[in-house]
CSV table of C-alpha atoms in Angstrom, one decimal:
chain,number,residue,atom,x,y,z
A,1,MET,CA,74.1,117.4,61.8
A,2,ALA,CA,75.5,114.1,60.1
A,3,HIS,CA,77.3,113.4,56.9
A,4,GLY,CA,79.8,110.8,55.4
A,5,HIS,CA,83.5,111.2,55.9
A,6,SER,CA,84.8,110.7,52.3
A,7,ARG,CA,85.2,114.3,52.0
A,8,ASN,CA,86.4,115.2,55.4
A,9,TYR,CA,89.2,117.6,54.0
A,10,THR,CA,86.5,119.6,52.3
A,11,THR,CA,84.6,119.9,55.5
A,12,LEU,CA,87.7,121.0,57.4
A,13,THR,CA,88.7,123.5,54.7
A,14,ASP,CA,85.1,124.9,54.7
A,15,ALA,CA,85.0,125.0,58.5
A,16,THR,CA,88.3,126.7,58.7
A,17,GLU,CA,87.3,129.5,56.2
A,18,VAL,CA,84.0,130.0,57.9
A,19,ALA,CA,85.6,130.0,61.4
A,20,GLU,CA,88.3,132.5,60.4
A,21,ALA,CA,85.6,134.9,59.0
A,22,GLU,CA,84.2,134.9,62.5
A,23,ASP,CA,87.7,135.1,64.2
A,24,PHE,CA,87.4,131.6,65.4
A,25,HIS,CA,90.0,128.8,64.6
A,26,VAL,CA,89.9,125.0,64.0
A,27,ASP,CA,91.9,122.5,65.8
A,28,ALA,CA,91.8,119.0,64.2
A,29,ALA,CA,93.3,115.6,65.2
A,30,THR,CA,96.3,114.5,63.1
A,31,LYS,CA,96.2,111.1,61.4
A,32,GLY,CA,98.6,109.8,64.0
A,33,GLU,CA,96.4,111.0,66.8
A,34,LEU,CA,93.3,109.5,65.2
A,35,GLU,CA,95.1,106.1,64.9
A,36,VAL,CA,96.1,106.3,68.6
A,37,SER,CA,92.4,107.1,69.6
A,38,SER,CA,91.1,104.4,67.2
A,39,GLN,CA,92.9,101.7,69.3
A,40,VAL,CA,90.3,102.4,71.9
A,41,SER,CA,87.4,103.5,69.9
A,42,LEU,CA,87.3,103.8,66.1
A,43,ILE,CA,87.3,107.3,64.8
A,44,THR,CA,88.3,109.0,61.5
A,45,LEU,CA,87.7,112.7,62.2
A,46,ASN,CA,87.8,114.8,65.4
A,47,ALA,CA,87.9,118.7,65.2
A,48,SER,CA,86.8,121.6,67.2
A,49,VAL,CA,86.1,125.2,66.4
A,50,TRP,CA,87.4,127.5,69.1
A,51,ARG,CA,86.9,131.1,70.1
A,52,GLY,CA,90.1,132.9,71.1
A,53,ASP,CA,93.1,131.1,72.5
A,54,ASP,CA,91.1,127.8,73.0
A,55,GLU,CA,88.9,129.8,75.4
A,56,GLU,CA,85.5,128.4,74.2
A,57,VAL,CA,84.4,125.5,71.9
A,58,ILE,CA,81.9,126.8,69.4
A,59,ALA,CA,81.6,123.6,67.5
A,60,SER,CA,82.9,120.0,67.5
A,61,ALA,CA,82.8,117.5,64.7
A,62,MET,CA,83.7,113.7,64.9
A,63,ASP,CA,82.5,110.3,63.8
A,64,HIS,CA,82.8,107.5,66.2
A,65,GLU,CA,82.7,103.8,66.4
A,66,ASP,CA,78.8,103.7,66.3
A,67,HIS,CA,78.7,106.1,63.4
A,68,VAL,CA,82.0,105.8,61.6
A,69,GLY,CA,81.6,107.5,58.2
A,70,ARG,CA,78.9,109.7,59.4
A,71,VAL,CA,80.4,113.0,60.9
A,72,TRP,CA,78.3,114.6,63.6
A,73,ILE,CA,78.7,118.3,64.2
A,74,PHE,CA,77.7,119.8,67.5
A,75,PHE,CA,77.1,123.5,67.6
A,76,ARG,CA,77.3,125.4,70.9
A,77,ARG,CA,75.4,128.7,71.4
A,78,GLY,CA,78.6,130.3,72.8
A,79,GLU,CA,79.2,133.5,74.8
A,80,ASP,CA,78.6,135.6,71.7
A,81,GLN,CA,75.3,134.0,70.4
A,82,ASP,CA,75.0,136.1,67.4
A,83,ARG,CA,78.5,135.3,66.1
A,84,SER,CA,78.1,131.6,67.0
A,85,ALA,CA,74.8,131.6,65.0
A,86,ARG,CA,76.4,133.3,62.0
A,87,PHE,CA,79.1,130.7,62.0
A,88,ARG,CA,76.6,127.8,62.3
A,89,GLU,CA,74.4,129.1,59.6
A,90,THR,CA,77.2,129.7,57.2
A,91,LEU,CA,78.9,126.3,57.8
A,92,VAL,CA,75.6,124.4,57.5
A,93,GLU,CA,75.0,126.2,54.2
A,94,HIS,CA,78.5,125.0,52.9
A,95,ILE,CA,77.9,121.4,54.2
A,96,LYS,CA,74.5,121.3,52.5
A,97,LYS,CA,76.1,122.2,49.1
A,98,VAL,CA,78.7,119.4,49.5
A,99,TRP,CA,76.3,116.9,51.1
A,100,PRO,CA,72.7,117.8,50.2
A,101,ALA,CA,71.4,114.7,52.2
A,102,SER,CA,72.9,115.9,55.3
A,103,ALA,CA,70.4,115.6,58.2
A,104,SER,CA,69.9,117.2,61.5
A,105,LEU,CA,70.2,115.3,64.8
A,106,PRO,CA,67.9,115.6,67.7
A,107,VAL,CA,69.1,117.2,71.0
A,108,MET,CA,67.6,115.5,74.0
A,109,PRO,CA,66.4,117.4,77.1
A,110,SER,CA,69.7,116.5,78.7
A,111,GLY,CA,71.5,118.3,75.9
A,112,THR,CA,73.0,115.0,74.5
A,113,ILE,CA,72.6,113.3,71.1
A,114,PRO,CA,71.1,109.9,71.1
A,115,LEU,CA,73.2,106.9,70.2
A,116,ALA,CA,73.3,106.2,66.4
A,117,ARG,CA,71.6,102.8,66.9
A,118,ASP,CA,68.5,104.6,68.5
A,119,LEU,CA,68.1,106.9,65.6
A,120,VAL,CA,66.0,106.6,62.3
A,121,LEU,CA,66.3,108.9,59.2
A,122,THR,CA,63.1,110.6,58.4
A,123,PRO,CA,62.5,113.3,55.6
A,124,SER,CA,63.0,116.0,58.3
A,125,GLY,CA,66.2,114.7,59.8
A,126,TYR,CA,67.1,112.0,62.3
A,127,GLU,CA,64.5,111.0,65.1
A,128,VAL,CA,64.7,108.7,68.1
A,129,LYS,CA,63.2,105.4,67.2
A,130,ALA,CA,59.7,105.0,68.9
A,131,SER,CA,60.9,101.9,70.7
A,132,GLU,CA,63.8,103.9,72.3
A,133,ALA,CA,62.0,107.3,72.9
A,134,SER,CA,61.3,106.6,76.6
A,135,ASN,CA,65.1,106.3,77.3
A,136,TYR,CA,65.6,109.8,76.3
A,137,GLN,CA,62.6,111.8,77.7
A,138,GLN,CA,64.0,113.1,80.9
A,139,ALA,CA,66.7,115.6,81.5
A,140,GLU,CA,69.6,114.3,83.5
A,141,PRO,CA,69.7,115.8,87.0
């Protein structure tokens, strides 16, 4: 899922509330940490939702140099798939209220998300550009 960063605070607040309802917690990079990271690769948001005492990542949210201003959220199924699904569905609902134009990202056979430059926005979400599709067809060994 992708959206703009102008309301990152709202996203983190919503994510924290939704995470705590499922007994998860959110760890987010501080402004100083983001400034240090940006010396290597521009980033304005980097946060993760964890189960337990940082035992399992449930979701990660970040923008990155090739999609600064468009925060991508990656959801994992998690050990407790029902709990992870409830979290995902509730958070996506919150995000869609704040950013109705949010769009889903394709997950490739290898489990990765394509590079931003290889994506095109369609009415049903982002898709890999036809000219780049062959680069993403096979799962990595």
